[in-house]
Each structure stands twice: as structure tokens, then as C-alpha cells.
Coordinates of C-alpha atoms in Angstrom, one line a residue:
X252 CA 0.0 0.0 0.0
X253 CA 2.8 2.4 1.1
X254 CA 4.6 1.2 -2.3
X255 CA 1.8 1.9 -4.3
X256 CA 1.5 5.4 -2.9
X257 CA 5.4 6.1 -3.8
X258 CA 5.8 6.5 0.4
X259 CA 4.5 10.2 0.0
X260 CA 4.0 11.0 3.4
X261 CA 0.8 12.7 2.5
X262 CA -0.8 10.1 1.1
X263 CA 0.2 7.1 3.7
X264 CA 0.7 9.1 7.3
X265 CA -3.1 8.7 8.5
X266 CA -2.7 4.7 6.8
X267 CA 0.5 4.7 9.1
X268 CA -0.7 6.3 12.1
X269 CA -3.4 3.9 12.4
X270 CA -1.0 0.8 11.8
X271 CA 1.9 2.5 14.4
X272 CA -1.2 3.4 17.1
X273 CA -2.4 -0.7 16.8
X274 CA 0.5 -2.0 17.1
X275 CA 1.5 0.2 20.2
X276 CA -1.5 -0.7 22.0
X277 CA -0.6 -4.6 21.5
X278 CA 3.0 -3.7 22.6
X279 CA 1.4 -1.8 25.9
X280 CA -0.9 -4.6 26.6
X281 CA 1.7 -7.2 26.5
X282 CA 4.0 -4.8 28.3
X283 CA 1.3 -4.1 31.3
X284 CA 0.1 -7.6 31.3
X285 CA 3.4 -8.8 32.7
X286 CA 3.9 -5.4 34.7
X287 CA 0.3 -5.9 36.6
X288 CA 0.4 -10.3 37.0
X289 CA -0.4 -10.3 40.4
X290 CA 2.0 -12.7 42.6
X291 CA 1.7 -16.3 42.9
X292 CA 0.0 -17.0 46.6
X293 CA 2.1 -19.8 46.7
X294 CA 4.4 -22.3 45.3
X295 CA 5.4 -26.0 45.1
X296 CA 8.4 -27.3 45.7
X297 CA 9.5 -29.1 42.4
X298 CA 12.7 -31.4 41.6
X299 CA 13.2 -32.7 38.6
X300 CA 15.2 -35.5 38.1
X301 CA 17.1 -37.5 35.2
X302 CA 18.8 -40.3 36.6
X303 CA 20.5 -41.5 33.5
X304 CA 20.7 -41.5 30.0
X305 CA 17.9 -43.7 28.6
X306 CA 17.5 -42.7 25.1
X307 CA 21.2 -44.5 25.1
X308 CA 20.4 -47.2 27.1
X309 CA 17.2 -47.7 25.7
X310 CA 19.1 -48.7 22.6
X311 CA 21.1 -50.5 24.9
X312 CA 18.4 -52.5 25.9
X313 CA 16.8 -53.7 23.3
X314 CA 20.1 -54.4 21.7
X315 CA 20.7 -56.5 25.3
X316 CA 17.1 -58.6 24.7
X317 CA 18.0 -59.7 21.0
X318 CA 21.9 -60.7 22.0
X319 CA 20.6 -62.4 25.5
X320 CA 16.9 -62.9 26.0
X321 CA 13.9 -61.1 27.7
X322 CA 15.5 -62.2 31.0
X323 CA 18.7 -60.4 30.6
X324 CA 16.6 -57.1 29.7
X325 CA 14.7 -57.3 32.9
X326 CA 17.6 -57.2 34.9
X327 CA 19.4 -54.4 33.6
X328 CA 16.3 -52.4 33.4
X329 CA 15.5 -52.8 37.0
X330 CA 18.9 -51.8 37.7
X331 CA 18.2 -48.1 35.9
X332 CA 15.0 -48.4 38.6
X333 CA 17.0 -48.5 41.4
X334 CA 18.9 -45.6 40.1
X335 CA 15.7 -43.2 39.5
X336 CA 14.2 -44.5 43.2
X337 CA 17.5 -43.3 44.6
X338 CA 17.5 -40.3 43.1
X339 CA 13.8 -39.9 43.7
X340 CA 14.3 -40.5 48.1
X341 CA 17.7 -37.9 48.0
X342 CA 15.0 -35.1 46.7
X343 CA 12.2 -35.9 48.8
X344 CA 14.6 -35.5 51.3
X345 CA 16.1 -32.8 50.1
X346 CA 12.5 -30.6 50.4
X347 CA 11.3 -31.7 46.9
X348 CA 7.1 -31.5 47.4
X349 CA 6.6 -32.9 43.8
X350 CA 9.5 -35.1 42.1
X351 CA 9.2 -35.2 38.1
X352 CA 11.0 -37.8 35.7
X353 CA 11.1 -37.5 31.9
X354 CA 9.4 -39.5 29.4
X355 CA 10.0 -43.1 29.2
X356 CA 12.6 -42.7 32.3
X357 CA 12.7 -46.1 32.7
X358 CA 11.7 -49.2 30.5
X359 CA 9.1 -51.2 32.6
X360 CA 8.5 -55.3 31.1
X361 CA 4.7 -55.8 31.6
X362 CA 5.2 -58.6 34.0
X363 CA 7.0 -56.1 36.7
X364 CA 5.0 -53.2 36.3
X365 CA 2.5 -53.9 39.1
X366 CA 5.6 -54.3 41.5
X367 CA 7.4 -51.5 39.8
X368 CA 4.2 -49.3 40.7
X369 CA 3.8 -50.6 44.2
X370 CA 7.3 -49.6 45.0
X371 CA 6.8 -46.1 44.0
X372 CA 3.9 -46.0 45.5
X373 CA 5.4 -47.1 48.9
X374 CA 8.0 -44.0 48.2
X375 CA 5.7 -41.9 47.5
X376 CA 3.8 -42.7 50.9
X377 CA 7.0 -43.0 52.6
X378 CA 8.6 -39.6 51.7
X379 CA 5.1 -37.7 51.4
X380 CA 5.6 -36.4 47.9
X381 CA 3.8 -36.1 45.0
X382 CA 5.9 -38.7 42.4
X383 CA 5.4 -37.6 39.1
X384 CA 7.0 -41.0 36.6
X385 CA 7.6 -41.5 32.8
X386 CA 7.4 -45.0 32.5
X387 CA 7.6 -47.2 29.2
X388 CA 5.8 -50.5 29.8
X389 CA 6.8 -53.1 27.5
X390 CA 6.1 -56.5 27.0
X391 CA 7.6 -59.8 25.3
X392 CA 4.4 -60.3 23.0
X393 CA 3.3 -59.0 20.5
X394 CA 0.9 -55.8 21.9
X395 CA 2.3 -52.4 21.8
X396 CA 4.5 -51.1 24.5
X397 CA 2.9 -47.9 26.6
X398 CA 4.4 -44.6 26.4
X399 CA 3.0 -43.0 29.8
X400 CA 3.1 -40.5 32.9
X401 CA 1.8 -41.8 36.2
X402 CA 1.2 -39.1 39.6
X403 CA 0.9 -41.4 42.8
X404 CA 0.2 -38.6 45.5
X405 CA 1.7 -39.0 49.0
X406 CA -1.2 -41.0 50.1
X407 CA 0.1 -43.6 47.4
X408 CA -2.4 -43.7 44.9
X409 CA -2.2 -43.4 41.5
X410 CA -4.1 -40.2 41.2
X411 CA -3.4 -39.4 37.2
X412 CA -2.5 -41.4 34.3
X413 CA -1.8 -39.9 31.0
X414 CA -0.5 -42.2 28.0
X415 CA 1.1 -40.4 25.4
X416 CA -1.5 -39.3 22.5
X417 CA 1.1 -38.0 19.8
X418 CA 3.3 -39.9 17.3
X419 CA 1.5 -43.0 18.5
X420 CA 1.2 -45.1 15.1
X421 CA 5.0 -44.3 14.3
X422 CA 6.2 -45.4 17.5
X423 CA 4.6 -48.2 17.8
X424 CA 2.5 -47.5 20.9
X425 CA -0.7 -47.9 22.3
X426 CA -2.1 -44.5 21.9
X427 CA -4.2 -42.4 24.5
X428 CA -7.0 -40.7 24.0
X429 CA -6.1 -37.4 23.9
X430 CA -8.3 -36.4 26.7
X431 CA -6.5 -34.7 29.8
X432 CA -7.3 -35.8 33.4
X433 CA -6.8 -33.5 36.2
X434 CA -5.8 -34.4 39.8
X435 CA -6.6 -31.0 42.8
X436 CA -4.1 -31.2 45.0
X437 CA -2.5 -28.6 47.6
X438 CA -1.0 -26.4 44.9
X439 CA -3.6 -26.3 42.4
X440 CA -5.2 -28.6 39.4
X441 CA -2.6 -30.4 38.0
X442 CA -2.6 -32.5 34.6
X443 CA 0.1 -33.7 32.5
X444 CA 0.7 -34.5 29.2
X445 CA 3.8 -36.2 27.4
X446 CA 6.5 -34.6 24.7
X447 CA 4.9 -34.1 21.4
X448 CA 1.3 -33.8 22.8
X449 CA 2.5 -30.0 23.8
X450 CA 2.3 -29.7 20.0
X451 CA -1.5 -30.9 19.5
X452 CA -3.8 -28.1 20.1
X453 CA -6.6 -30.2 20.8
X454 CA -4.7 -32.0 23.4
X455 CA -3.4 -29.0 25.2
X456 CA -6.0 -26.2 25.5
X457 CA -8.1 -28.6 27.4
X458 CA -5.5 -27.6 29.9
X459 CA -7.2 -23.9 29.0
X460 CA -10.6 -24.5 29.7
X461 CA -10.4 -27.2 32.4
X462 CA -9.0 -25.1 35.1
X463 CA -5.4 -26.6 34.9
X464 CA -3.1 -24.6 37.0
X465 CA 0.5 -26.7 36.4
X466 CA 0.7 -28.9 33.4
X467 CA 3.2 -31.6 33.5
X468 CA 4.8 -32.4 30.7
X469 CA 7.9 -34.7 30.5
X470 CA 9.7 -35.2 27.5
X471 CA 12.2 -37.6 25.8
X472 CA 14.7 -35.3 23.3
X473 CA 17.3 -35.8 21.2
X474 CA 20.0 -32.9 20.0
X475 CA 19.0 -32.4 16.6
X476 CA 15.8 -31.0 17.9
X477 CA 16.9 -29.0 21.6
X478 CA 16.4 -26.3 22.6
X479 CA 13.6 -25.5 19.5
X480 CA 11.2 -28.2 20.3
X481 CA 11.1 -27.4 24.3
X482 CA 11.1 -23.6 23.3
X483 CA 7.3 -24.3 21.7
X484 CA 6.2 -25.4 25.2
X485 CA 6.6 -22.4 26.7
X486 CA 4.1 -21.1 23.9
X487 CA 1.5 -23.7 25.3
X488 CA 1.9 -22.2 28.9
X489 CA 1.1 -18.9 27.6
X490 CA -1.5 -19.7 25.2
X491 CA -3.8 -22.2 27.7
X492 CA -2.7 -19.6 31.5
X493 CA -0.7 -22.6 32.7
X494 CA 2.4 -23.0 34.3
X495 CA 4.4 -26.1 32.6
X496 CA 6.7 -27.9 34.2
X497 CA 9.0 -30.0 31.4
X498 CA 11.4 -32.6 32.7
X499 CA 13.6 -34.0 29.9
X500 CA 15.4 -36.0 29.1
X501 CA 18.2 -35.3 26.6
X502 CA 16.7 -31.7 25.9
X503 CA 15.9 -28.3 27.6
X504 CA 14.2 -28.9 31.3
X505 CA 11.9 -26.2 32.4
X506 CA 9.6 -24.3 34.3
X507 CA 7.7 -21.9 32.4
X508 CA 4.6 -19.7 34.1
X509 CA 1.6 -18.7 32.3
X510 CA 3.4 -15.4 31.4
X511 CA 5.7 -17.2 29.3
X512 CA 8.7 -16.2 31.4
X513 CA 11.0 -18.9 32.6
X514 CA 11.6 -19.5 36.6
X515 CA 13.7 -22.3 36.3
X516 CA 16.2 -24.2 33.5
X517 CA 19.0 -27.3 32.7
X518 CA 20.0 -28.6 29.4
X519 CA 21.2 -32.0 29.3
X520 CA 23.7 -31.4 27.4
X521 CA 25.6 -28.8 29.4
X522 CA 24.9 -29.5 33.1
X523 CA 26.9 -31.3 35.1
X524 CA 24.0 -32.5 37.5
X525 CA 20.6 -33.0 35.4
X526 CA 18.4 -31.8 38.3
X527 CA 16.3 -29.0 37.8
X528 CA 14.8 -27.4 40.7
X529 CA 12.0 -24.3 41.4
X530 CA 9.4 -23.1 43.5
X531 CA 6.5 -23.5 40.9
X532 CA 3.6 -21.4 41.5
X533 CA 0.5 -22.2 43.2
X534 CA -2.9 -21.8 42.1
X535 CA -1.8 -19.5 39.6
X536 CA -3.4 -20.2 36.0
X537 CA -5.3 -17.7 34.5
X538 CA -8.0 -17.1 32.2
X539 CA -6.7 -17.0 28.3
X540 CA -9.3 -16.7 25.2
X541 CA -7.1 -19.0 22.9
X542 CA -8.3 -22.4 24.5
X543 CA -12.0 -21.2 23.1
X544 CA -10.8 -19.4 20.0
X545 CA -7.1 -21.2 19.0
X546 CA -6.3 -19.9 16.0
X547 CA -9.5 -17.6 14.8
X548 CA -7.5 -14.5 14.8
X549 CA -4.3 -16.2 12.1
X550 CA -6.6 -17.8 10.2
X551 CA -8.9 -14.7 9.5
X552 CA -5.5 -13.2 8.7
X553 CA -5.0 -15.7 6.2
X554 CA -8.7 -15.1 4.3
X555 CA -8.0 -11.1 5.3
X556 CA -4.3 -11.6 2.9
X557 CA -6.3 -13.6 -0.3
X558 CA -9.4 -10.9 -0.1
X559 CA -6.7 -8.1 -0.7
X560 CA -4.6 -10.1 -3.1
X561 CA -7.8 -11.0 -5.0
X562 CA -9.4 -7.1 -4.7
X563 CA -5.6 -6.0 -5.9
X564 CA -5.8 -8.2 -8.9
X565 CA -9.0 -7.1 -9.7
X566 CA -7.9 -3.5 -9.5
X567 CA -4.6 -4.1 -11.6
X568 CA -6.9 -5.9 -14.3
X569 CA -9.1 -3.8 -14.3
X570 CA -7.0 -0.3 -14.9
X571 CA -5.4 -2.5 -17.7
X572 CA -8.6 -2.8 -19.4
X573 CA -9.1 0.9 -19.4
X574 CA -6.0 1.9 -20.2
X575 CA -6.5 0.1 -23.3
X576 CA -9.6 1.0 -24.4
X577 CA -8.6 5.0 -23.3
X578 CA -5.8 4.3 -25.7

């Protein structure tokens, strides 16, 4: 438009004006909206932990199962338990109120998953924490392994279970639903979902509209991908009011409130202890319109950009056809 008008100040300034005067009011919004958040009325204690390296020793694993049997497999695998239950007492311990492990922290065989559970049920009564756990269940026929987080509360119950709804059919797991649970506790509503789901928008603003306060979200990474892919969480936290709290695994951990700004951080790849720890805010979500309207506003944008490329077309045609009959 300015183009067209050969930028003669005359002719574009009230066109400008307008445009500058929007997109200051945006800019001031934004600006007061982080200015005026009122403060958290309180927070959560919040360790995250990753114990070891199991995108490695996944590999490690199932190479471990073809060379020596099942057997062998369930063995070593308990042995990376022992190492997340450990870790999992020290924080407790050390004041943690809510302990969260990545995705597929440890690889489960269906046959010891019910004792597997038990026992982090028993710590979880045992240390009075909220145990947050990305498990992997797998089994020696021929159904597909789980992908899934599990909250036991201190009570030691399993209060939440969320199986992972994303990349399901490529993975080879048995899909969830897509439909977010929601467990009240002390702090607030909490769900959780798992890696990739944070990039389903049907998945996530349920988080929006069910009163969510902290969303977990564990995550399994891998370099090619870090720190871009945990970078678009923090867009979900912002988007749905939440406050997400993303434990990886070979990637970018964080805490991210519903402002989008970050209270907390570790990369895998440059810490010497893969712990991340923050006081995570209580109670705080707040009320967002994208969870009711997602992408209204871009894709009117999109229809707004065709119905002005069109009317420009028409113009152009148009003063064509009159310069040639004038002519």
C-alpha cells in the first residue's frame, strides 16, 4: 500500500498512524500484562530428576534382549530403577514436594509393572511427595509397548495417568486418547501430558478450559531437535494460562509460568548434574481466550491476505482494461 503510494508522506501518514497506534496498544498490553500479573499466593516445591541416560540405554536394551533374551533385559532395566528411586528418596529428602522424571525414564517389562508401581507407591507414601513418573511399559508379545506419565500422590495412589497421544502409530505405541485428566491437590489442578502432545492443540487447551493450573509435561529429546522443540512449550503455557513444568530428558528442562517467562532451567547437554529445581507457582493459571478461539485471529488473517490479493488483482486488471480502451 505504502509502495503503491510512492511512500508520499501525505498520502500514507493517516494509513500509518493507524498501523503505528495498533500495534502500540498490542506492545502496551503485552508490556502491562506482565507489569500488573499479580504474585503467585504460593508455590510448590519441584525437583526434577534425570537419573540417566535412557535414550542411550534404551538402545542399549533392546540391543541387550536380542543378543541375550527377555531375562537379561529385565535385569538391567530394573537396575536403571533402582537408580531413579534413589534419586527420587535424596530429593524428597532434600525438600522436593513434587519429584518429576522424563518420558520413558525407565523401561518397565509388563510382567513387573504392578511391583514396579507398588514400590513407587510405597515412596511416595513414605517420603510424602507427590511422584510424578515416565514410565515405558513393554512386553515380550506381541501388543504395543505404553508410552505413559503416572502421579501417585503421597497418600500412594495413583491419582493421574496420561498415556502419550502424539506420534503414537510411528512409535509403535498404544495411543491415549487425547483427553486430559486432572488431579486438585495442595497447589492447584494439575494435569500432565507427554512430549509431542504440547504440540496438539486439541490435546493441550483442554488444559485452558479445564482449570489446569501446572501442566506436566515430561519429554524424551534428542540434539537435533533441543532447545527449539522445548522452546514451543513455553508457547502452550502462555496460550492455555498454565504454568508447565517439562522434565527431559536429553533436551531443555523447564519451568515456564503462564506469562511465558522462565523460573527455572537445565539442558542436558551442558549440566553437570541433570536436576532441575524451582518453586512453581501455586494456584496460579489464568484465564486465556485461545483455549475457546485457537487460531481464529491467524486464520482470518490468512482469508484477510487472499481478499486483498484478490481485490488487488482485480484493480490491476481492471486499470489495464481501461488503459486500453482510453488508448
Amino acid at each position: 500500500w505504502a509502495w503503491e503510494h510512492s511512500f508520499a508522506w501525505p498520502k500514507i501518514r493517516r494509513g500509518t498512524a493507524v498501523y503505528a497506534g495498533i500495534l502500540l496498544l498490542v506492545m502496551l498490553y503485552g508490556s502491562a500484562r506482565l507489569a500488573f500479573a499479580p504474585p503467585a499466593t504460593g508455590t510448590v516445591r519441584m525437583h526434577g530428576i534425570t537419573a540417566v541416560d535412557m535414550r542411550q540405554n534404551w538402545i542399549a536394551l533392546n540391543q541387550l534382549k536380542e543378543q541375550e533374551g527377555w531375562e537379561a533385559m529385565r535385569q538391567r532395566a530394573a537396575e536403571y530403577h533402582d537408580l531413579y528411586f534413589a534419586d527420587t528418596i535424596r530429593e524428597a529428602r532434600a525438600g522436593a514436594e513434587l519429584v518429576h522424571w522424563p518420558e520413558q525414564a525407565v523401561m518397565v517389562p509388563g510382567e513387573d509393572e504392578p511391583a514396579f508401581i507398588a514400590r513407587a507407591q510405597e515412596i511416595a507414601r513414605q517420603e510424602g511427595v507427590y511422584l510424578a513418573l515416565g514410565v515405558g511399559a513393554v512386553f515380550q508379545d506381541d501388543r504395543p509397548w505404553e508410552n505413559k506419565l503416572i502421579v501417585i500422590d503421597p497418600a500412594g495412589e495413583v491419582a493421574l495417568e496420561h498415556h502419550k497421544y502424539a506420534l503414537a502409530e510411528m512409535e509403535g505405541t498404544k495411543g491415549g486418547d487425547g483427553i486430559l485428566r486432572t488431579l486438585e491437590t495442595p497447589f492447584g489442578t494439575l494435569s500432565g501430558v507427554v512430549c509431542n502432545d504440547t504440540n496438539h492443540e486439541e490435546v493441550v487447551t483442554q488444559a485452558g478450559r479445564n482449570g489446569t493450573d501446572i501442566l506436566l509435561a515430561p519429554s524424551l529429546e534428542y540434539r537435533a531437535i533441543d532447545p527449539i522443540h522445548a522452546h514451543m512449550a513455553i508457547y502452550r503455557a502462555i496460550e492455555n494460562g498454565v504454568t508447565v513444568v517439562r522434565q527431559a530428558d536429553n533436551g531443555l528442562s523447564f519451568v515456564a509460568d503462564p506469562y511465558g517467562r522462565v523460573l527455572a532451567a537445565v539442558d542436558h547437554w551442558t549440566a553437570s548434574e541433570r536436576v532441575l529445581l524451582a518453586q512453581v507457582p501455586a494456584q496460579a493459571g489464568v484465564f486465556t481466550i485461545y483455549p475457546y478461539i485457537g487460531d481464529l485471529f491467524a486464520w482470518l488473517s490468512v482469508v484477510g491476505f487472499v481478499v486483498i490479493a484478490v481485490w488487488g488483482v482485480v484493480r490491476w486488471r481492471r486499470a489495464g482494461r481501461e488503459l486500453t480502451t482510453g488508448q
